[in-house]
CSV table of C-alpha atoms and ligand atoms in Angstrom, one decimal:
chain,number,residue,atom,x,y,z
P,1,MET,CA,-2.2,-18.3,-83.1
P,2,PRO,CA,-1.5,-16.4,-79.8
P,3,ILE,CA,-0.8,-18.6,-76.8
P,4,PRO,CA,-3.7,-18.4,-74.3
P,5,LYS,CA,-2.7,-16.6,-71.2
P,6,LEU,CA,-1.8,-18.7,-68.2
P,7,PRO,CA,-3.6,-17.6,-65.0
P,8,ILE,CA,-1.1,-17.1,-62.2
P,9,VAL,CA,-1.1,-15.9,-58.6
P,10,ILE,CA,2.1,-14.3,-57.3
P,11,LEU,CA,3.1,-14.5,-53.6
P,12,ILE,CA,5.4,-11.8,-52.1
P,13,SER,CA,6.7,-10.7,-48.8
P,14,GLY,CA,8.9,-7.7,-49.6
P,15,SER,CA,10.1,-5.3,-52.2
P,16,GLY,CA,8.6,-7.1,-55.2
P,17,SER,CA,11.3,-6.4,-57.7
P,18,ASN,CA,10.8,-9.9,-59.2
P,19,LEU,CA,7.1,-9.2,-59.2
P,20,GLN,CA,7.8,-6.0,-61.2
P,21,ALA,CA,9.9,-8.0,-63.7
P,22,ILE,CA,7.0,-10.3,-64.3
P,23,ILE,CA,4.5,-7.4,-64.6
P,24,ASP,CA,6.8,-5.7,-67.0
P,25,ALA,CA,7.3,-8.8,-69.2
P,26,ALA,CA,3.6,-9.4,-69.2
P,27,GLU,CA,2.8,-5.8,-70.2
P,28,GLU,CA,5.4,-5.9,-73.0
P,29,ASN,CA,3.7,-9.1,-74.3
P,30,GLU,CA,6.8,-11.2,-73.6
P,31,LEU,CA,5.0,-13.3,-71.1
P,32,PRO,CA,1.6,-14.9,-71.8
P,33,VAL,CA,0.2,-14.7,-68.3
P,34,GLU,CA,-2.8,-13.2,-66.6
P,35,ILE,CA,-1.8,-12.2,-63.1
P,36,ARG,CA,-5.1,-12.8,-61.2
P,37,ALA,CA,-3.8,-11.7,-57.8
P,38,VAL,CA,-0.7,-10.7,-55.8
P,39,ILE,CA,-0.9,-12.0,-52.2
P,40,SER,CA,1.4,-10.8,-49.5
P,41,ASN,CA,1.9,-12.2,-46.0
P,42,ARG,CA,3.1,-8.7,-44.9
P,43,PRO,CA,0.7,-5.7,-45.0
P,44,ASP,CA,3.7,-3.4,-45.4
P,45,ALA,CA,5.3,-5.2,-48.4
P,46,LYS,CA,6.4,-2.7,-50.9
P,47,GLY,CA,5.5,-5.0,-53.7
P,48,LEU,CA,1.8,-4.4,-52.9
P,49,GLN,CA,2.3,-0.8,-54.1
P,50,ARG,CA,3.8,-2.1,-57.3
P,51,ALA,CA,0.8,-4.4,-57.8
P,52,ASN,CA,-1.6,-1.6,-57.1
P,53,ARG,CA,0.2,0.7,-59.6
P,54,ALA,CA,-0.2,-2.1,-62.2
P,55,GLY,CA,-3.9,-2.3,-61.4
P,56,LEU,CA,-3.7,-5.8,-60.1
P,57,ARG,CA,-5.9,-7.4,-57.4
P,58,THR,CA,-4.0,-7.6,-54.1
P,59,ASP,CA,-4.7,-9.6,-50.9
P,60,VAL,CA,-2.9,-9.7,-47.6
P,61,ILE,CA,-2.9,-12.8,-45.4
P,62,ASP,CA,-0.9,-11.7,-42.4
P,63,HIS,CA,0.8,-14.7,-40.9
P,64,THR,CA,1.0,-12.9,-37.5
P,65,GLN,CA,-2.8,-13.3,-37.2
P,66,PHE,CA,-2.7,-17.1,-37.2
P,67,ASP,CA,-1.9,-19.4,-34.4
P,68,ASN,CA,0.2,-21.8,-36.4
P,69,ARG,CA,1.7,-22.5,-39.8
P,70,GLU,CA,-1.1,-25.0,-40.7
P,71,ALA,CA,-3.8,-22.4,-40.1
P,72,PHE,CA,-2.0,-19.8,-42.2
P,73,ASP,CA,-1.3,-22.1,-45.0
P,74,GLU,CA,-5.0,-23.2,-45.1
P,75,ALA,CA,-6.1,-19.6,-45.4
P,76,LEU,CA,-3.5,-19.0,-48.1
P,77,LYS,CA,-4.6,-22.1,-50.0
P,78,ARG,CA,-8.3,-21.0,-49.9
P,79,CYS,CA,-7.4,-17.5,-51.0
P,80,ILE,CA,-5.2,-18.8,-53.9
P,81,ASP,CA,-7.8,-21.4,-55.0
P,82,ASN,CA,-10.4,-18.6,-55.4
P,83,PHE,CA,-8.4,-17.3,-58.3
P,84,GLU,CA,-8.1,-20.7,-60.0
P,85,PRO,CA,-4.4,-20.2,-61.0
P,86,ARG,CA,-2.6,-22.8,-63.1
P,87,LEU,CA,0.7,-21.6,-61.6
P,88,VAL,CA,1.7,-20.2,-58.2
P,89,VAL,CA,4.8,-18.0,-58.4
P,90,LEU,CA,6.8,-17.4,-55.2
P,91,ALA,CA,8.6,-14.1,-55.7
P,92,GLY,CA,10.5,-13.3,-52.5
P,93,PHE,CA,7.8,-15.0,-50.4
P,94,MET,CA,9.6,-15.6,-47.1
P,95,ARG,CA,7.5,-18.2,-45.4
P,96,LEU,CA,8.1,-21.9,-45.1
P,97,LEU,CA,5.2,-23.8,-46.5
P,98,THR,CA,3.6,-26.9,-45.1
P,99,ASP,CA,3.8,-30.2,-47.0
P,100,ASP,CA,0.1,-30.1,-47.4
P,101,PHE,CA,0.2,-26.7,-49.1
P,102,VAL,CA,3.1,-27.8,-51.4
P,103,ASN,CA,1.5,-31.1,-52.3
P,104,HIS,CA,-1.8,-29.3,-53.1
P,105,HIS,CA,0.0,-27.3,-55.8
P,106,LEU,CA,2.7,-29.8,-56.7
P,107,GLY,CA,4.2,-29.2,-60.2
P,108,ARG,CA,2.4,-25.9,-60.2
P,109,ILE,CA,4.6,-23.8,-57.8
P,110,LEU,CA,7.8,-22.1,-58.8
P,111,ASN,CA,10.3,-20.3,-56.5
P,112,ILE,CA,13.3,-18.2,-57.1
P,113,HIS,CA,16.2,-18.5,-54.7
P,114,PRO,CA,19.3,-16.2,-54.6
P,115,SER,CA,22.0,-18.9,-54.9
P,116,LEU,CA,23.3,-21.6,-57.2
P,117,LEU,CA,21.3,-24.4,-55.6
P,118,PRO,CA,22.0,-26.8,-54.0
P,119,ALA,CA,24.6,-24.3,-52.6
P,120,PHE,CA,23.4,-21.9,-49.9
P,121,LYS,CA,19.9,-22.9,-49.2
P,122,GLY,CA,18.1,-20.7,-46.6
P,123,LEU,CA,18.9,-17.1,-45.7
P,124,ASN,CA,21.8,-14.7,-46.0
P,125,THR,CA,23.0,-16.3,-49.2
P,126,HIS,CA,25.1,-13.4,-50.5
P,127,ALA,CA,27.1,-13.0,-47.3
P,128,ARG,CA,27.6,-16.8,-47.1
P,129,ALA,CA,28.7,-17.0,-50.8
P,130,LEU,CA,31.2,-14.1,-50.2
P,131,ALA,CA,32.6,-15.8,-47.1
P,132,ALA,CA,33.1,-19.0,-49.2
P,133,PHE,CA,34.8,-17.0,-51.9
P,134,LYS,CA,37.2,-15.5,-49.4
P,135,GLU,CA,38.0,-19.0,-48.2
P,136,GLY,CA,38.7,-20.0,-51.9
P,137,LYS,CA,35.8,-22.4,-51.9
P,138,VAL,CA,33.7,-20.8,-54.6
P,139,LYS,CA,34.3,-18.4,-57.5
P,140,GLU,CA,30.7,-17.6,-58.5
P,141,HIS,CA,27.3,-17.1,-57.1
P,142,GLY,CA,23.9,-16.7,-58.7
P,143,ALA,CA,20.2,-17.5,-58.6
P,144,SER,CA,18.0,-20.5,-59.3
P,145,VAL,CA,14.4,-21.0,-60.4
P,146,HIS,CA,13.0,-24.3,-59.2
P,147,PHE,CA,9.9,-26.2,-58.7
P,148,VAL,CA,8.8,-26.2,-55.1
P,149,THR,CA,8.6,-29.5,-53.3
P,150,ALA,CA,8.3,-30.3,-49.6
P,151,GLU,CA,12.1,-30.0,-49.1
P,152,LEU,CA,13.1,-26.4,-48.3
P,153,ASP,CA,14.9,-24.8,-51.4
P,154,GLY,CA,15.3,-28.4,-52.5
P,155,GLY,CA,13.0,-28.8,-55.5
P,156,PRO,CA,14.3,-29.6,-58.9
P,157,VAL,CA,16.1,-26.7,-60.5
P,158,ILE,CA,15.0,-25.4,-63.9
P,159,VAL,CA,17.3,-22.5,-64.7
P,160,GLN,CA,20.2,-20.8,-63.0
P,161,ALA,CA,22.1,-17.5,-63.6
P,162,ARG,CA,25.8,-17.5,-62.8
P,163,VAL,CA,27.4,-14.4,-61.4
P,164,PRO,CA,31.2,-14.1,-60.9
P,165,ILE,CA,32.3,-12.9,-57.5
P,166,THR,CA,35.0,-10.2,-57.4
P,167,PRO,CA,37.4,-9.5,-54.5
P,168,ASP,CA,35.9,-6.1,-53.8
P,169,ASP,CA,32.3,-7.3,-53.6
P,170,THR,CA,30.2,-6.7,-50.6
P,171,PRO,CA,27.0,-8.7,-49.9
P,172,GLU,CA,25.1,-5.7,-51.2
P,173,THR,CA,27.0,-5.3,-54.5
P,174,LEU,CA,26.7,-9.1,-55.1
P,175,ALA,CA,23.0,-9.1,-54.2
P,176,ALA,CA,22.4,-6.3,-56.7
P,177,ARG,CA,24.1,-8.2,-59.5
P,178,VAL,CA,22.3,-11.4,-58.7
P,179,LEU,CA,18.9,-9.6,-58.5
P,180,LYS,CA,19.4,-8.2,-62.0
P,181,CYS,CA,19.8,-11.8,-63.2
P,182,GLU,CA,16.8,-13.0,-61.3
P,183,HIS,CA,14.7,-10.5,-63.3
P,184,GLN,CA,15.8,-12.3,-66.4
P,185,ILE,CA,15.5,-15.9,-65.5
P,186,TYR,CA,12.2,-15.8,-63.6
P,187,PRO,CA,10.1,-14.4,-66.4
P,188,MET,CA,12.0,-16.8,-68.7
P,189,ALA,CA,11.0,-19.9,-66.7
P,190,ILE,CA,7.4,-18.7,-66.3
P,191,ARG,CA,7.2,-18.2,-70.0
P,192,TRP,CA,8.4,-21.8,-70.6
P,193,PHE,CA,5.7,-23.0,-68.3
P,194,ALA,CA,3.0,-20.8,-69.9
P,195,GLU,CA,4.0,-22.1,-73.3
P,196,GLY,CA,3.5,-25.7,-72.1
P,197,ARG,CA,7.3,-26.4,-72.6
P,198,LEU,CA,8.1,-27.0,-68.9
P,199,ARG,CA,6.8,-29.6,-66.5
P,200,LEU,CA,7.6,-31.5,-63.4
P,201,GLN,CA,7.2,-35.3,-63.5
P,202,GLY,CA,8.0,-37.0,-60.3
P,203,ASN,CA,11.2,-35.3,-59.2
P,204,GLN,CA,12.3,-34.6,-62.8
P,205,VAL,CA,12.1,-31.4,-64.8
P,206,TRP,CA,11.2,-31.7,-68.4
P,207,LEU,CA,11.8,-28.9,-70.9
P,208,ASP,CA,10.8,-29.2,-74.5
P,209,GLU,CA,10.2,-32.9,-74.1
P,210,GLN,CA,13.7,-33.5,-72.7
P,211,ALA,CA,14.5,-34.6,-69.2
P,212,LEU,CA,16.8,-31.9,-67.8
P,213,ASP,CA,19.8,-33.7,-66.1
P,214,THR,CA,21.2,-30.3,-65.2
P,215,PRO,CA,19.6,-26.9,-65.1
P,216,VAL,CA,19.7,-24.5,-68.0
P,217,VAL,CA,22.6,-22.1,-67.1
P,218,LEU,CA,22.9,-18.5,-68.1
P,219,ASP,CA,26.0,-16.4,-67.5
P,220,ALA,CA,25.5,-12.9,-66.1
P,221,ASP,CA,26.8,-11.1,-69.1
P,222,SER,CA,25.3,-13.4,-71.7
U,301,GAR,C1,15.0,-12.2,-54.1
U,301,GAR,O1,16.4,-12.1,-54.1
U,301,GAR,C2,14.6,-13.6,-54.0
U,301,GAR,O2,15.5,-14.5,-54.8
U,301,GAR,C3,14.7,-13.9,-52.6
U,301,GAR,O3,14.2,-12.8,-52.0
U,301,GAR,C4,14.4,-11.6,-52.8
U,301,GAR,C5,13.1,-10.9,-53.1
U,301,GAR,O4,13.3,-9.7,-53.8
U,301,GAR,N1,14.0,-15.1,-52.2
U,301,GAR,C6,14.4,-15.9,-51.2
U,301,GAR,O5,15.4,-15.7,-50.6
U,301,GAR,C7,13.6,-17.2,-51.1
U,301,GAR,N2,14.2,-18.1,-50.3
U,301,GAR,P1,12.1,-9.0,-54.4
U,301,GAR,O6,11.0,-8.9,-53.4
U,301,GAR,O7,12.7,-7.7,-54.8
U,301,GAR,O8,11.7,-9.8,-55.6
Protein backbone atom coordinates (compact mmCIF):
# COMPACT_ATOMS: atom_id res chain seq x y z
CA MET A 1 0.00 0.00 0.00
CA PRO A 2 1.51 3.38 -0.94
CA ILE A 3 1.88 5.76 2.00
CA PRO A 4 -0.58 8.69 1.73
CA LYS A 5 1.23 11.90 0.87
CA LEU A 6 1.84 14.28 3.74
CA PRO A 7 0.64 17.83 3.00
CA ILE A 8 3.48 20.28 3.68
CA VAL A 9 4.21 23.98 3.33
CA ILE A 10 7.80 25.13 2.82
CA LEU A 11 9.08 28.52 4.01
CA ILE A 12 12.11 30.09 2.34
CA SER A 13 14.04 33.35 2.28
CA GLY A 14 16.78 32.78 -0.28
CA SER A 15 18.32 30.48 -2.82
CA GLY A 16 16.09 27.52 -2.06
CA SER A 17 18.57 24.73 -2.70
CA ASN A 18 17.07 22.75 0.19
CA LEU A 19 13.64 23.40 -1.30
CA GLN A 20 14.99 22.01 -4.57
CA ALA A 21 16.27 18.87 -2.84
CA ILE A 22 12.79 18.33 -1.38
CA ILE A 23 11.11 18.96 -4.75
CA ASP A 24 13.50 16.53 -6.45
CA ALA A 25 13.02 13.81 -3.84
CA ALA A 26 9.24 14.20 -4.10
CA GLU A 27 9.35 14.05 -7.91
CA GLU A 28 11.50 10.94 -7.77
CA ASN A 29 8.92 9.34 -5.48
CA GLU A 30 11.44 9.13 -2.66
CA LEU A 31 9.46 11.46 -0.46
CA PRO A 32 5.71 10.99 0.11
CA VAL A 33 4.78 14.66 0.42
CA GLU A 34 2.42 17.02 -1.33
CA ILE A 35 3.98 20.48 -1.35
CA ARG A 36 0.88 22.66 -1.04
CA ALA A 37 2.73 25.98 -1.09
CA VAL A 38 6.12 27.65 -0.92
CA ILE A 39 6.03 30.88 1.07
CA SER A 40 8.82 33.46 1.08
CA ASN A 41 9.27 36.53 3.24
CA ARG A 42 11.38 38.05 0.45
CA PRO A 43 9.87 38.87 -2.94
CA ASP A 44 13.28 38.39 -4.62
CA ALA A 45 14.07 34.95 -3.16
CA LYS A 46 15.54 32.78 -5.89
CA GLY A 47 13.76 29.81 -4.44
CA LEU A 48 10.47 31.25 -5.71
CA GLN A 49 11.70 30.64 -9.26
CA ARG A 50 12.51 27.05 -8.37
CA ALA A 51 9.00 26.63 -6.97
CA ASN A 52 7.43 28.18 -10.07
CA ARG A 53 9.47 25.92 -12.34
CA ALA A 54 8.14 22.94 -10.41
CA GLY A 55 4.58 24.23 -10.85
CA LEU A 56 4.10 24.86 -7.14
CA ARG A 57 1.87 27.48 -5.58
CA THR A 58 3.90 30.40 -4.19
CA ASP A 59 3.06 33.22 -1.81
CA VAL A 60 5.12 36.16 -0.61
CA ILE A 61 4.58 37.67 2.80
CA ASP A 62 7.06 40.50 2.85
CA HIS A 63 8.14 41.14 6.43
CA THR A 64 9.12 44.73 5.59
CA GLN A 65 5.41 45.50 5.09
CA PHE A 66 4.56 44.78 8.72
CA ASP A 67 4.94 47.02 11.76
CA ASN A 68 6.21 44.28 14.03
CA ARG A 69 7.08 40.61 14.30
CA GLU A 70 3.72 39.69 15.83
CA ALA A 71 1.78 41.14 12.88
CA PHE A 72 4.05 39.39 10.37
CA ASP A 73 3.77 36.06 12.15
CA GLU A 74 -0.01 36.39 12.37
CA ALA A 75 -0.22 36.93 8.58
CA LEU A 76 2.16 34.03 8.01
CA LYS A 77 0.15 31.79 10.30
CA ARG A 78 -3.11 32.63 8.49
CA CYS A 79 -1.50 32.01 5.10
CA ILE A 80 -0.07 28.66 6.18
CA ASP A 81 -3.31 27.53 7.81
CA ASN A 82 -5.17 28.05 4.50
CA PHE A 83 -3.17 25.18 3.07
CA GLU A 84 -3.87 22.86 6.02
CA PRO A 85 -0.37 21.37 6.11
CA ARG A 86 0.54 18.62 8.56
CA LEU A 87 4.16 19.77 8.51
CA VAL A 88 5.79 23.18 8.10
CA VAL A 89 9.32 22.98 6.68
CA LEU A 90 11.72 25.89 7.23
CA ALA A 91 14.24 25.73 4.41
CA GLY A 92 16.59 28.67 4.76
CA PHE A 93 13.83 30.79 6.29
CA MET A 94 15.77 33.59 7.95
CA ARG A 95 13.20 35.14 10.28
CA LEU A 96 12.89 34.64 14.00
CA LEU A 97 9.44 33.31 14.83
CA THR A 98 7.31 34.34 17.80
CA ASP A 99 6.51 31.84 20.54
CA ASP A 100 2.86 32.06 19.50
CA PHE A 101 3.68 30.98 15.98
CA VAL A 102 5.93 28.14 17.10
CA ASN A 103 3.45 26.89 19.68
CA HIS A 104 0.66 26.95 17.10
CA HIS A 105 2.61 24.40 15.03
CA LEU A 106 4.53 22.68 17.83
CA GLY A 107 5.73 19.22 16.84
CA ARG A 108 4.90 20.06 13.23
CA ILE A 109 7.75 22.41 12.27
CA LEU A 110 11.19 21.33 11.15
CA ASN A 111 14.23 23.48 10.52
CA ILE A 112 17.66 22.86 9.05
CA HIS A 113 20.61 24.70 10.51
CA PRO A 114 24.17 24.74 9.12
CA SER A 115 26.07 23.56 12.20
CA LEU A 116 26.34 20.63 14.55
CA LEU A 117 23.89 21.99 17.09
CA PRO A 118 24.16 22.98 19.88
CA ALA A 119 27.40 24.43 18.45
CA PHE A 120 27.18 27.65 16.46
CA LYS A 121 23.56 28.70 16.77
CA GLY A 122 22.64 31.83 14.83
CA LEU A 123 24.41 33.30 11.80
CA ASN A 124 27.81 32.97 10.05
CA THR A 125 28.22 29.40 11.22
CA HIS A 126 30.82 28.41 8.62
CA ALA A 127 33.22 31.25 9.41
CA ARG A 128 32.78 30.62 13.14
CA ALA A 129 33.43 26.88 12.76
CA LEU A 130 36.53 27.60 10.71
CA ALA A 131 37.83 30.05 13.32
CA ALA A 132 37.26 27.43 16.04
CA PHE A 133 39.11 24.86 13.90
CA LYS A 134 42.08 27.21 13.59
CA GLU A 135 42.12 27.57 17.38
CA GLY A 136 42.13 23.76 17.68
CA LYS A 137 38.70 23.71 19.31
CA VAL A 138 36.79 21.70 16.69
CA LYS A 139 37.70 19.26 13.94
CA GLU A 140 34.37 19.01 12.21
CA HIS A 141 31.34 20.99 11.22
CA GLY A 142 28.02 20.01 9.67
CA ALA A 143 24.29 20.50 9.63
CA SER A 144 21.36 19.60 11.87
CA VAL A 145 17.67 19.00 11.27
CA HIS A 146 15.62 19.77 14.35
CA PHE A 147 12.10 20.30 15.58
CA VAL A 148 11.45 23.99 16.08
CA THR A 149 10.65 25.13 19.59
CA ALA A 150 10.50 28.62 21.06
CA GLU A 151 14.26 28.60 21.72
CA LEU A 152 16.25 29.88 18.70
CA ASP A 153 18.04 26.96 17.00
CA GLY A 154 17.43 25.13 20.26
CA GLY A 155 14.77 22.53 19.47
CA PRO A 156 15.53 18.82 19.78
CA VAL A 157 17.84 17.58 17.03
CA ILE A 158 16.76 14.67 14.83
CA VAL A 159 19.63 14.06 12.45
CA GLN A 160 23.04 15.57 11.80
CA ALA A 161 25.57 15.32 8.99
CA ARG A 162 29.22 15.60 10.02
CA VAL A 163 31.69 17.27 7.69
CA PRO A 164 35.43 17.22 8.44
CA ILE A 165 37.15 20.62 8.24
CA THR A 166 40.45 20.81 6.35
CA PRO A 167 43.24 23.38 6.85
CA ASP A 168 42.73 24.86 3.37
CA ASP A 169 38.97 25.36 3.82
CA THR A 170 37.41 28.78 3.41
CA PRO A 171 33.92 29.58 4.73
CA GLU A 172 32.73 29.13 1.13
CA THR A 173 34.26 25.68 0.50
CA LEU A 174 33.04 24.51 3.88
CA ALA A 175 29.55 25.91 3.25
CA ALA A 176 29.37 24.09 -0.08
CA ARG A 177 30.25 20.73 1.49
CA VAL A 178 27.78 21.26 4.33
CA LEU A 179 25.01 22.28 1.92
CA LYS A 180 25.50 19.07 -0.07
CA CYS A 181 24.89 17.12 3.15
CA GLU A 182 21.87 19.26 4.01
CA HIS A 183 20.31 18.09 0.76
CA GLN A 184 20.59 14.51 1.99
CA ILE A 185 19.49 14.81 5.59
CA TYR A 186 16.54 17.16 5.16
CA PRO A 187 14.54 14.98 2.75
CA MET A 188 15.47 12.02 4.96
CA ALA A 189 14.01 13.57 8.14
CA ILE A 190 10.90 14.76 6.28
CA ARG A 191 10.41 11.24 4.95
CA TRP A 192 10.59 9.80 8.47
CA PHE A 193 7.92 12.28 9.54
CA ALA A 194 5.75 11.55 6.49
CA GLU A 195 6.01 7.83 7.17
CA GLY A 196 4.81 8.37 10.73
CA ARG A 197 8.14 7.21 12.16
CA LEU A 198 9.18 10.53 13.70
CA ARG A 199 7.50 12.63 16.36
CA LEU A 200 8.16 15.17 19.08
CA GLN A 201 6.79 14.37 22.51
CA GLY A 202 7.46 17.05 25.09
CA ASN A 203 11.07 17.92 24.36
CA GLN A 204 11.93 14.42 23.23
CA VAL A 205 12.37 13.15 19.68
CA TRP A 206 10.99 9.69 18.98
CA LEU A 207 12.08 7.72 15.93
CA ASP A 208 10.68 4.27 15.21
CA GLU A 209 9.15 4.14 18.69
CA GLN A 210 12.50 4.78 20.35
CA ALA A 211 13.39 7.92 22.26
CA LEU A 212 16.46 9.42 20.60
CA ASP A 213 19.01 10.23 23.29
CA THR A 214 21.38 11.57 20.65
CA PRO A 215 20.62 12.57 17.06
CA VAL A 216 21.10 10.16 14.18
CA VAL A 217 24.52 11.04 12.72
CA LEU A 218 25.65 10.63 9.14
CA ASP A 219 29.20 11.18 7.95
CA ALA A 220 29.76 13.31 4.86
CA ASP A 221 31.21 10.51 2.79
CA SER A 222 28.85 7.77 4.01
C1 LIG B 1 21.10 26.63 4.41
O1 LIG B 1 22.47 26.43 4.62
C2 LIG B 1 20.35 26.49 5.73
O2 LIG B 1 20.90 25.50 6.57
C3 LIG B 1 20.53 27.85 6.33
O3 LIG B 1 20.36 28.72 5.24
C4 LIG B 1 20.80 28.08 4.04
C5 LIG B 1 19.70 28.17 3.03
O4 LIG B 1 20.11 27.68 1.79
N1 LIG B 1 19.58 28.09 7.36
C6 LIG B 1 19.86 28.80 8.45
O5 LIG B 1 20.93 29.34 8.64
C7 LIG B 1 18.73 28.88 9.46
N2 LIG B 1 19.21 29.32 10.72
P1 LIG B 1 19.05 27.33 0.65
O6 LIG B 1 18.15 28.55 0.53
O7 LIG B 1 19.90 27.15 -0.56
O8 LIG B 1 18.30 26.10 1.08
